[in-house]
Tab-separated table of C-alpha atoms and ligand atoms in Angstrom:
chain	number	residue	atom	x	y	z
A	1	UNK	CA	0.000	0.000	0.000
A	2	UNK	CA	1.325	3.454	-0.963
A	3	UNK	CA	1.263	6.518	1.299
A	4	UNK	CA	-1.989	8.498	0.940
A	5	UNK	CA	-2.126	11.343	-1.564
A	6	UNK	CA	-4.108	14.539	-1.035
A	7	UNK	CA	-6.910	15.042	-3.544
A	8	UNK	CA	-8.681	18.408	-3.574
A	9	UNK	CA	-12.141	18.734	-5.129
A	10	UNK	CA	-13.977	22.048	-5.545
A	11	UNK	CA	-17.738	22.218	-5.995
A	12	UNK	CA	-17.799	19.093	-3.853
A	13	UNK	CA	-21.454	19.500	-2.852
A	14	UNK	CA	-22.622	19.878	-6.464
A	15	UNK	CA	-23.997	17.327	-8.873
A	16	UNK	CA	-20.732	16.306	-10.500
A	17	UNK	CA	-19.050	16.275	-7.089
A	18	UNK	CA	-21.650	13.851	-5.772
A	19	UNK	CA	-20.858	11.345	-8.505
A	20	UNK	CA	-17.104	11.992	-8.477
A	21	UNK	CA	-16.332	11.613	-4.783
A	22	UNK	CA	-17.604	8.066	-4.440
A	23	UNK	CA	-15.580	6.931	-7.456
A	24	UNK	CA	-12.472	8.527	-5.965
A	25	UNK	CA	-13.152	6.965	-2.567
A	26	UNK	CA	-13.611	3.480	-4.006
A	27	UNK	CA	-10.262	3.555	-5.820
A	28	UNK	CA	-11.717	4.192	-9.282
A	29	UNK	CA	-9.050	6.719	-10.228
A	30	UNK	CA	-5.764	5.883	-8.531
A	31	UNK	CA	-6.203	2.145	-8.097
A	32	UNK	CA	-6.556	-0.321	-5.233
A	33	UNK	CA	-3.109	0.369	-3.709
A	34	UNK	CA	-3.415	4.123	-3.457
A	35	UNK	CA	-5.188	5.579	-0.409
A	36	UNK	CA	-6.399	9.174	-0.567
A	37	UNK	CA	-7.172	12.078	1.754
A	38	UNK	CA	-9.994	14.197	0.366
A	39	UNK	CA	-9.854	17.991	0.740
A	40	UNK	CA	-13.299	19.216	-0.242
A	41	UNK	CA	-13.875	22.859	-1.126
A	42	UNK	CA	-17.188	24.698	-1.393
A	43	UNK	CA	-18.416	28.257	-1.136
A	44	UNK	CA	-19.971	29.143	2.242
A	45	UNK	CA	-23.605	28.521	1.133
A	46	UNK	CA	-22.589	25.005	0.034
A	47	UNK	CA	-20.977	23.974	3.327
A	48	UNK	CA	-24.074	22.514	4.967
A	49	UNK	CA	-24.842	20.277	1.995
A	50	UNK	CA	-21.164	19.327	1.950
A	51	UNK	CA	-21.426	18.132	5.546
A	52	UNK	CA	-24.135	15.743	4.380
A	53	UNK	CA	-21.927	14.465	1.562
A	54	UNK	CA	-19.151	13.858	4.087
A	55	UNK	CA	-21.558	11.809	6.232
A	56	UNK	CA	-22.360	9.664	3.214
A	57	UNK	CA	-18.694	9.238	2.344
A	58	UNK	CA	-18.038	8.090	5.906
A	59	UNK	CA	-20.978	5.713	5.665
A	60	UNK	CA	-19.383	4.147	2.586
A	61	UNK	CA	-16.624	2.811	4.912
A	62	UNK	CA	-14.173	2.983	2.006
A	63	UNK	CA	-10.869	1.369	3.050
A	64	UNK	CA	-8.880	3.661	0.736
A	65	UNK	CA	-10.407	6.869	2.106
A	66	UNK	CA	-8.071	7.847	4.948
A	67	UNK	CA	-9.370	11.326	5.751
A	68	UNK	CA	-11.942	13.908	4.669
A	69	UNK	CA	-11.537	17.611	5.403
A	70	UNK	CA	-13.813	20.417	4.281
A	71	UNK	CA	-12.992	24.036	3.491
A	72	UNK	CA	-14.812	27.161	2.370
A	73	UNK	CA	-11.845	28.589	0.463
A	74	UNK	CA	-9.131	27.266	-1.866
A	75	UNK	CA	-6.175	28.678	0.080
A	76	UNK	CA	-6.848	26.279	2.932
A	77	UNK	CA	-8.421	23.599	0.741
A	78	UNK	CA	-5.485	23.194	-1.675
A	79	UNK	CA	-2.779	23.039	1.028
A	80	UNK	CA	-0.419	20.204	0.192
A	81	UNK	CA	-2.724	18.859	-2.552
A	82	UNK	CA	-1.133	16.456	-5.029
A	83	UNK	CA	-4.184	16.226	-7.296
A	84	UNK	CA	-7.031	18.710	-7.798
A	85	UNK	CA	-10.391	18.518	-9.525
A	86	UNK	CA	-11.645	22.075	-10.103
A	87	UNK	CA	-15.327	21.389	-10.620
A	88	UNK	CA	-16.997	24.254	-8.765
A	89	UNK	CA	-18.326	27.041	-10.923
A	90	UNK	CA	-21.585	28.770	-11.579
A	91	UNK	CA	-23.613	26.789	-14.109
A	92	UNK	CA	-25.186	28.561	-17.064
A	93	UNK	CA	-28.737	29.555	-16.212
A	94	UNK	CA	-31.630	30.054	-18.638
A	95	UNK	CA	-31.047	33.033	-20.898
A	96	UNK	CA	-27.415	33.416	-19.831
A	97	UNK	CA	-25.034	33.906	-22.760
A	98	UNK	CA	-21.713	32.075	-22.837
A	99	UNK	CA	-19.951	35.460	-22.602
A	100	UNK	CA	-21.794	36.186	-19.319
A	101	UNK	CA	-20.720	32.790	-17.982
A	102	UNK	CA	-17.098	33.521	-18.848
A	103	UNK	CA	-17.242	36.789	-16.950
A	104	UNK	CA	-19.051	35.223	-13.965
A	105	UNK	CA	-16.683	32.274	-13.556
A	106	UNK	CA	-13.338	33.781	-14.569
A	107	UNK	CA	-12.569	35.434	-11.216
A	108	UNK	CA	-13.027	32.095	-9.380
A	109	UNK	CA	-10.054	30.710	-11.284
A	110	UNK	CA	-7.828	33.696	-10.477
A	111	UNK	CA	-8.087	32.801	-6.783
A	112	UNK	CA	-7.805	29.067	-7.388
A	113	UNK	CA	-4.757	29.483	-9.655
A	114	UNK	CA	-3.034	31.577	-6.976
A	115	UNK	CA	-3.876	28.999	-4.316
A	116	UNK	CA	-2.505	26.138	-6.451
A	117	UNK	CA	0.647	28.171	-6.999
A	118	UNK	CA	1.138	29.066	-3.344
A	119	UNK	CA	-0.001	26.134	-1.218
A	120	UNK	CA	-0.320	22.930	-3.304
A	121	UNK	CA	2.342	20.198	-3.281
A	122	UNK	CA	5.227	20.453	-5.760
A	123	UNK	CA	3.806	17.586	-7.828
A	124	UNK	CA	0.309	19.166	-8.122
A	125	UNK	CA	-1.697	18.227	-11.188
A	126	UNK	CA	-5.063	19.909	-11.656
A	127	UNK	CA	-8.026	19.383	-13.963
A	128	UNK	CA	-10.551	22.150	-14.646
A	129	UNK	CA	-14.076	20.845	-15.212
A	130	UNK	CA	-16.078	24.007	-14.403
A	131	UNK	CA	-17.114	25.823	-17.561
A	132	UNK	CA	-15.905	27.468	-19.698
A	133	UNK	CA	-13.287	24.884	-18.772
A	134	UNK	CA	-10.528	25.723	-21.269
A	135	UNK	CA	-10.554	29.437	-20.570
A	136	UNK	CA	-10.848	28.883	-16.823
A	137	UNK	CA	-7.746	26.671	-17.013
A	138	UNK	CA	-5.940	29.447	-18.897
A	139	UNK	CA	-6.862	31.919	-16.142
A	140	UNK	CA	-5.685	29.511	-13.428
A	141	UNK	CA	-2.372	28.943	-15.251
A	142	UNK	CA	-1.799	32.669	-15.713
A	143	UNK	CA	-2.241	33.107	-11.971
A	144	UNK	CA	0.072	30.210	-11.078
A	145	UNK	CA	3.363	31.492	-12.514
A	146	UNK	CA	5.535	29.066	-10.523
A	147	UNK	CA	3.823	25.962	-11.925
A	148	UNK	CA	5.021	24.356	-15.164
A	149	UNK	CA	2.456	25.102	-17.864
A	150	UNK	CA	1.488	21.447	-18.272
A	151	UNK	CA	0.171	21.095	-14.696
A	152	UNK	CA	-3.313	22.537	-15.204
A	153	UNK	CA	-5.555	20.970	-17.836
A	154	UNK	CA	-9.154	21.400	-18.924
A	155	UNK	CA	-11.478	18.465	-19.480
A	156	UNK	CA	-12.442	17.327	-22.978
A	157	UNK	CA	-12.560	13.649	-22.010
A	158	UNK	CA	-16.345	13.744	-21.838
A	159	UNK	CA	-16.375	14.786	-25.508
A	160	UNK	CA	-13.952	11.941	-26.279
A	161	UNK	CA	-16.112	9.433	-24.448
A	162	UNK	CA	-19.246	10.705	-26.183
A	163	UNK	CA	-17.511	10.363	-29.555
A	164	UNK	CA	-16.310	6.832	-28.773
A	165	UNK	CA	-19.805	5.826	-27.719
A	166	UNK	CA	-21.362	7.167	-30.920
A	167	UNK	CA	-18.818	5.356	-33.113
A	168	UNK	CA	-19.291	2.141	-31.135
A	169	UNK	CA	-23.082	2.224	-31.511
A	170	UNK	CA	-22.825	2.957	-35.235
A	171	UNK	CA	-20.269	0.179	-35.830
A	172	UNK	CA	-22.040	-2.349	-33.583
A	173	UNK	CA	-19.018	-2.762	-31.282
A	174	UNK	CA	-18.361	-1.864	-27.647
A	175	UNK	CA	-16.719	1.439	-26.601
A	176	UNK	CA	-13.544	-0.400	-25.599
A	177	UNK	CA	-13.079	-1.373	-29.249
A	178	UNK	CA	-12.731	2.312	-30.198
A	179	UNK	CA	-9.276	3.851	-29.685
A	180	UNK	CA	-7.272	6.903	-30.798
A	181	UNK	CA	-10.312	9.178	-30.550
A	182	UNK	CA	-8.848	12.658	-30.389
A	183	UNK	CA	-10.810	15.780	-29.551
A	184	UNK	CA	-9.337	19.032	-30.816
A	185	UNK	CA	-10.049	22.528	-29.535
A	186	UNK	CA	-12.509	23.940	-27.049
A	187	UNK	CA	-14.963	22.116	-24.779
A	188	UNK	CA	-17.797	23.808	-26.644
A	189	UNK	CA	-19.893	23.132	-29.705
A	190	UNK	CA	-16.882	24.036	-31.896
A	191	UNK	CA	-14.735	21.077	-30.736
A	192	UNK	CA	-13.630	18.688	-33.468
A	193	UNK	CA	-13.891	14.926	-32.821
A	194	UNK	CA	-11.198	13.553	-35.136
A	195	UNK	CA	-12.834	10.506	-36.693
A	196	UNK	CA	-10.127	10.362	-39.400
A	197	UNK	CA	-7.511	9.065	-36.946
A	198	UNK	CA	-9.896	7.085	-34.721
A	199	UNK	CA	-9.661	3.295	-34.863
A	200	UNK	CA	-12.210	0.553	-34.384
A	201	UNK	CA	-10.629	-2.772	-33.437
A	202	UNK	CA	-7.348	-1.402	-34.800
A	203	UNK	CA	-8.762	-0.410	-38.221
A	204	UNK	CA	-9.375	3.200	-39.331
A	205	UNK	CA	-12.908	4.195	-38.287
A	206	UNK	CA	-13.417	5.527	-41.824
A	207	UNK	CA	-12.942	1.985	-43.196
A	208	UNK	CA	-15.345	0.423	-40.703
A	209	UNK	CA	-17.962	3.171	-41.047
A	210	UNK	CA	-18.189	3.854	-44.753
A	211	UNK	CA	-20.899	6.526	-44.541
A	212	UNK	CA	-18.516	9.475	-44.414
A	213	UNK	CA	-21.422	11.897	-44.750
A	214	UNK	CA	-22.611	10.664	-41.354
A	215	UNK	CA	-19.126	11.079	-39.846
A	216	UNK	CA	-18.808	14.653	-41.085
A	217	UNK	CA	-22.414	15.517	-40.303
A	218	UNK	CA	-24.590	13.861	-37.678
A	219	UNK	CA	-21.689	12.272	-35.783
A	220	UNK	CA	-19.993	15.601	-35.103
A	221	UNK	CA	-23.322	17.299	-34.463
A	222	UNK	CA	-24.431	14.647	-31.951
A	223	UNK	CA	-21.182	14.890	-29.988
A	224	UNK	CA	-21.180	18.694	-30.101
A	225	UNK	CA	-24.773	19.073	-28.909
A	226	UNK	CA	-24.875	16.163	-26.447
A	227	UNK	CA	-24.772	18.391	-23.358
A	228	UNK	CA	-27.895	20.262	-24.479
A	229	UNK	CA	-29.667	17.010	-25.412
A	230	UNK	CA	-29.050	15.662	-21.909
A	231	UNK	CA	-30.378	18.851	-20.297
A	232	UNK	CA	-33.479	18.632	-22.511
A	233	UNK	CA	-34.115	14.993	-21.567
A	234	UNK	CA	-33.028	14.911	-17.920
A	235	UNK	CA	-33.859	18.452	-16.880
A	236	UNK	CA	-30.333	18.761	-15.510
A	237	UNK	CA	-26.865	18.866	-17.020
A	238	UNK	CA	-24.568	15.855	-17.410
A	239	UNK	CA	-23.240	14.895	-14.003
A	240	UNK	CA	-22.355	11.197	-13.654
A	241	UNK	CA	-20.857	11.032	-17.169
A	242	UNK	CA	-18.875	14.219	-16.499
A	243	UNK	CA	-17.582	12.782	-13.211
A	244	UNK	CA	-16.647	9.553	-14.975
A	245	UNK	CA	-14.755	11.500	-17.647
A	246	UNK	CA	-12.892	13.464	-14.964
A	247	UNK	CA	-11.835	10.163	-13.389
A	248	UNK	CA	-10.722	8.910	-16.825
A	249	UNK	CA	-8.661	12.053	-17.465
A	250	UNK	CA	-6.865	11.960	-14.122
A	251	UNK	CA	-6.386	8.177	-14.306
A	252	UNK	CA	-4.726	8.552	-17.720
A	253	UNK	CA	-2.483	11.280	-16.292
A	254	UNK	CA	-1.641	9.182	-13.209
A	255	UNK	CA	-1.192	5.719	-14.751
A	256	UNK	CA	-0.242	6.704	-18.340
A	257	UNK	CA	-1.908	5.931	-21.668
A	258	UNK	CA	-1.980	2.430	-23.150
A	259	UNK	CA	0.605	1.575	-25.810
A	260	UNK	CA	-0.578	2.758	-29.224
A	261	UNK	CA	-3.547	4.662	-27.819
A	262	UNK	CA	-3.941	8.270	-26.729
A	263	UNK	CA	-6.209	10.498	-24.661
A	264	UNK	CA	-7.726	13.919	-25.324
A	265	UNK	CA	-6.559	16.587	-22.913
A	266	UNK	CA	-6.907	20.337	-23.117
A	267	UNK	CA	-3.398	21.638	-22.505
A	268	UNK	CA	-1.588	24.957	-22.771
A	269	UNK	CA	-0.431	25.639	-26.314
A	270	UNK	CA	3.034	27.105	-26.845
A	271	UNK	CA	2.338	27.499	-30.557
A	272	UNK	CA	4.610	24.658	-31.663
A	273	UNK	CA	2.022	22.064	-32.786
A	274	UNK	CA	-0.392	21.881	-35.716
A	275	UNK	CA	-0.616	25.671	-36.146
A	276	UNK	CA	-2.546	25.984	-32.865
A	277	UNK	CA	-2.073	29.563	-31.619
A	278	UNK	CA	0.104	30.062	-28.535
A	279	UNK	CA	-1.485	31.159	-25.271
A	280	UNK	CA	-4.729	29.180	-25.253
A	281	UNK	CA	-5.728	25.912	-23.553
A	282	UNK	CA	-6.642	23.698	-26.494
A	283	UNK	CA	-7.580	20.014	-26.603
A	284	UNK	CA	-5.158	17.730	-28.411
A	285	UNK	CA	-4.497	13.994	-28.470
A	286	UNK	CA	-1.681	13.192	-26.034
A	287	UNK	CA	0.252	10.230	-24.740
A	288	UNK	CA	1.268	10.094	-21.090
A	289	UNK	CA	4.269	8.336	-19.555
A	290	UNK	CA	5.495	8.835	-15.980
A	291	UNK	CA	2.933	11.646	-15.616
A	292	UNK	CA	4.564	13.611	-18.471
A	293	UNK	CA	2.345	14.688	-21.381
A	294	UNK	CA	3.433	14.510	-25.049
A	295	UNK	CA	1.269	15.851	-27.867
A	296	UNK	CA	0.817	13.158	-30.547
A	297	UNK	CA	2.878	14.237	-33.550
A	298	UNK	CA	2.535	13.805	-37.289
A	299	UNK	CA	-1.254	13.575	-37.714
A	300	UNK	CA	-2.280	14.871	-41.146
A	301	UNK	CA	-5.380	17.058	-41.400
A	302	UNK	CA	-7.386	17.489	-44.584
A	303	UNK	CA	-9.110	20.764	-45.497
A	304	UNK	CA	-12.281	19.786	-43.604
A	305	UNK	CA	-10.287	19.146	-40.414
A	306	UNK	CA	-8.179	22.278	-40.922
A	307	UNK	CA	-11.328	24.418	-41.124
A	308	UNK	CA	-12.660	22.773	-37.931
A	309	UNK	CA	-9.371	23.387	-36.115
A	310	UNK	CA	-9.347	27.014	-37.159
A	311	UNK	CA	-12.946	27.545	-35.993
A	312	UNK	CA	-12.336	26.055	-32.562
A	313	UNK	CA	-9.049	27.961	-32.063
A	314	UNK	CA	-10.847	31.189	-33.051
A	315	UNK	CA	-13.520	30.333	-30.456
A	316	UNK	CA	-10.826	30.032	-27.771
A	317	UNK	CA	-9.122	33.240	-28.887
A	318	UNK	CA	-12.404	35.136	-28.601
A	319	UNK	CA	-12.978	33.707	-25.093
A	320	UNK	CA	-9.485	34.882	-24.174
A	321	UNK	CA	-10.313	38.432	-25.276
A	322	UNK	CA	-13.269	38.450	-22.848
A	323	UNK	CA	-11.042	37.677	-19.823
A	324	UNK	CA	-7.739	39.282	-20.877
A	325	UNK	CA	-7.793	41.418	-17.708
A	326	UNK	CA	-7.658	38.263	-15.540
A	327	UNK	CA	-4.455	36.978	-17.122
A	328	UNK	CA	-2.256	39.319	-15.060
B	1	LIG	P1	-23.669	22.290	-9.639
B	1	LIG	O1	-24.259	23.663	-9.699
B	1	LIG	O2	-24.519	21.132	-9.264
B	1	LIG	O3	-22.457	22.308	-8.597
B	1	LIG	C1	-21.486	23.294	-8.600
B	1	LIG	C2	-20.996	23.407	-7.173
B	1	LIG	O4	-19.880	24.287	-7.184
B	1	LIG	C3	-22.049	24.007	-6.221
B	1	LIG	O5	-22.170	23.180	-5.084
B	1	LIG	C4	-21.467	25.378	-5.878
B	1	LIG	O6	-21.777	25.779	-4.552
B	1	LIG	C5	-19.987	25.110	-6.050
B	1	LIG	N1	-19.170	26.295	-6.312
B	1	LIG	C6	-19.498	27.395	-7.030
B	1	LIG	N2	-18.490	28.266	-7.000
B	1	LIG	C7	-17.504	27.699	-6.275
B	1	LIG	C8	-16.203	28.130	-5.876
B	1	LIG	N3	-15.740	29.345	-6.213
B	1	LIG	N4	-15.444	27.300	-5.109
B	1	LIG	C9	-15.914	26.089	-4.735
B	1	LIG	N5	-17.157	25.627	-5.066
B	1	LIG	C10	-17.926	26.439	-5.829
B	1	LIG	O7	-22.934	22.064	-11.037
B	1	LIG	P2	-22.378	20.707	-11.642
B	1	LIG	O8	-23.448	20.045	-12.427
B	1	LIG	O9	-21.673	19.936	-10.584
B	1	LIG	O10	-21.321	21.294	-12.719
B	1	LIG	C11	-20.124	21.919	-12.296
B	1	LIG	C12	-19.422	22.565	-13.471
B	1	LIG	O11	-19.059	21.592	-14.443
B	1	LIG	C13	-20.286	23.595	-14.218
B	1	LIG	O12	-19.476	24.716	-14.500
B	1	LIG	C14	-20.632	22.859	-15.502
B	1	LIG	O13	-20.897	23.762	-16.569
B	1	LIG	C15	-19.358	22.073	-15.735
B	1	LIG	N6	-19.409	20.956	-16.683
B	1	LIG	C16	-18.304	20.700	-17.424
B	1	LIG	C17	-18.238	19.657	-18.313
B	1	LIG	C18	-16.998	19.393	-19.123
B	1	LIG	O14	-17.011	18.449	-19.934
B	1	LIG	N7	-15.892	20.154	-18.983
B	1	LIG	C19	-19.402	18.763	-18.534
B	1	LIG	C20	-20.384	18.798	-17.424
B	1	LIG	C21	-20.626	20.148	-16.812
B	1	LIG	O15	-21.508	20.865	-17.637
């Protein structure tokens, strides 16, 4: 058994938090030999509900869960954290434009970036889930100048999982048969699920699914609009699937990616890959070894893919303009 690691989770009393914490406690992310200490962070109005969540976590009697502490601010909550899930943010309410959401949530990630910089453990690795996730991660990074730029990611794994599921259903296989499913760009409707390089049982997805009109059309549209479809059906936004994707992202970062496969992670762009502009947090396919991230090299993009990549990078650049004042 390893020594326990400290795992911070913000928005711990929210919907995603409720699904995420029990997976973490049962060993679903770090494995059966890795105990954890949870450091749960909420805003003051969320603390009472959080106390109830803590009671339930205790009642799970999880052998790997060595301690649970709760905090109403990130400066205390991130102290010594090795891993952080930044889930807490204000959700988009009816009639709220994406630009309003960016302005409402941006300042949260100034404070959280500073706290990660100042009080987290040296090996801190953090995943931003709260939307707009990519731009929030950029704000956190800009406010954590002592951290290497690859230590704060945004989550596009839910988009990857959605894309894998759609390909699996269409091809009549199981999701585990679909590999190399890269998501490019922003966690928004502009993201590009790269079916050209995806594989189904080791074969190009474009050979297994010969209806390329579907791949370019309804496949991309279904993945891009899945969040809204779930809200329309469930009356609430994706929670358990988002929590599961967050576990997948951090598990890939912790354990590494499988040989020959990759994972989609939104990482800081230094401008050196695929013409992606520098200074945005952009999803790319990556491999992970010993917790170090490498962008997959040498993937060719046709004109259709190039146009998609440009649109999603432009989306991220316009989000950056809206929060430029928070980048220090
Ligand atoms: P909920 O509203 O259920 O929970 C959010 C929780 O965060 C609340 O308990 C709230 O009190 C807390 N919170 C707010 N500000 C905080 C702060 N500054 N510090 C700590 N806690 C804070 O939302 P939920 O459904 O859990 O969604 C959380 C976030 O995930 C939202 O921003 C949502 O848009 C985003 N999502 C991101 C996804 C992705 O793929 N990147 C997909 C799912 C989800 O839409």
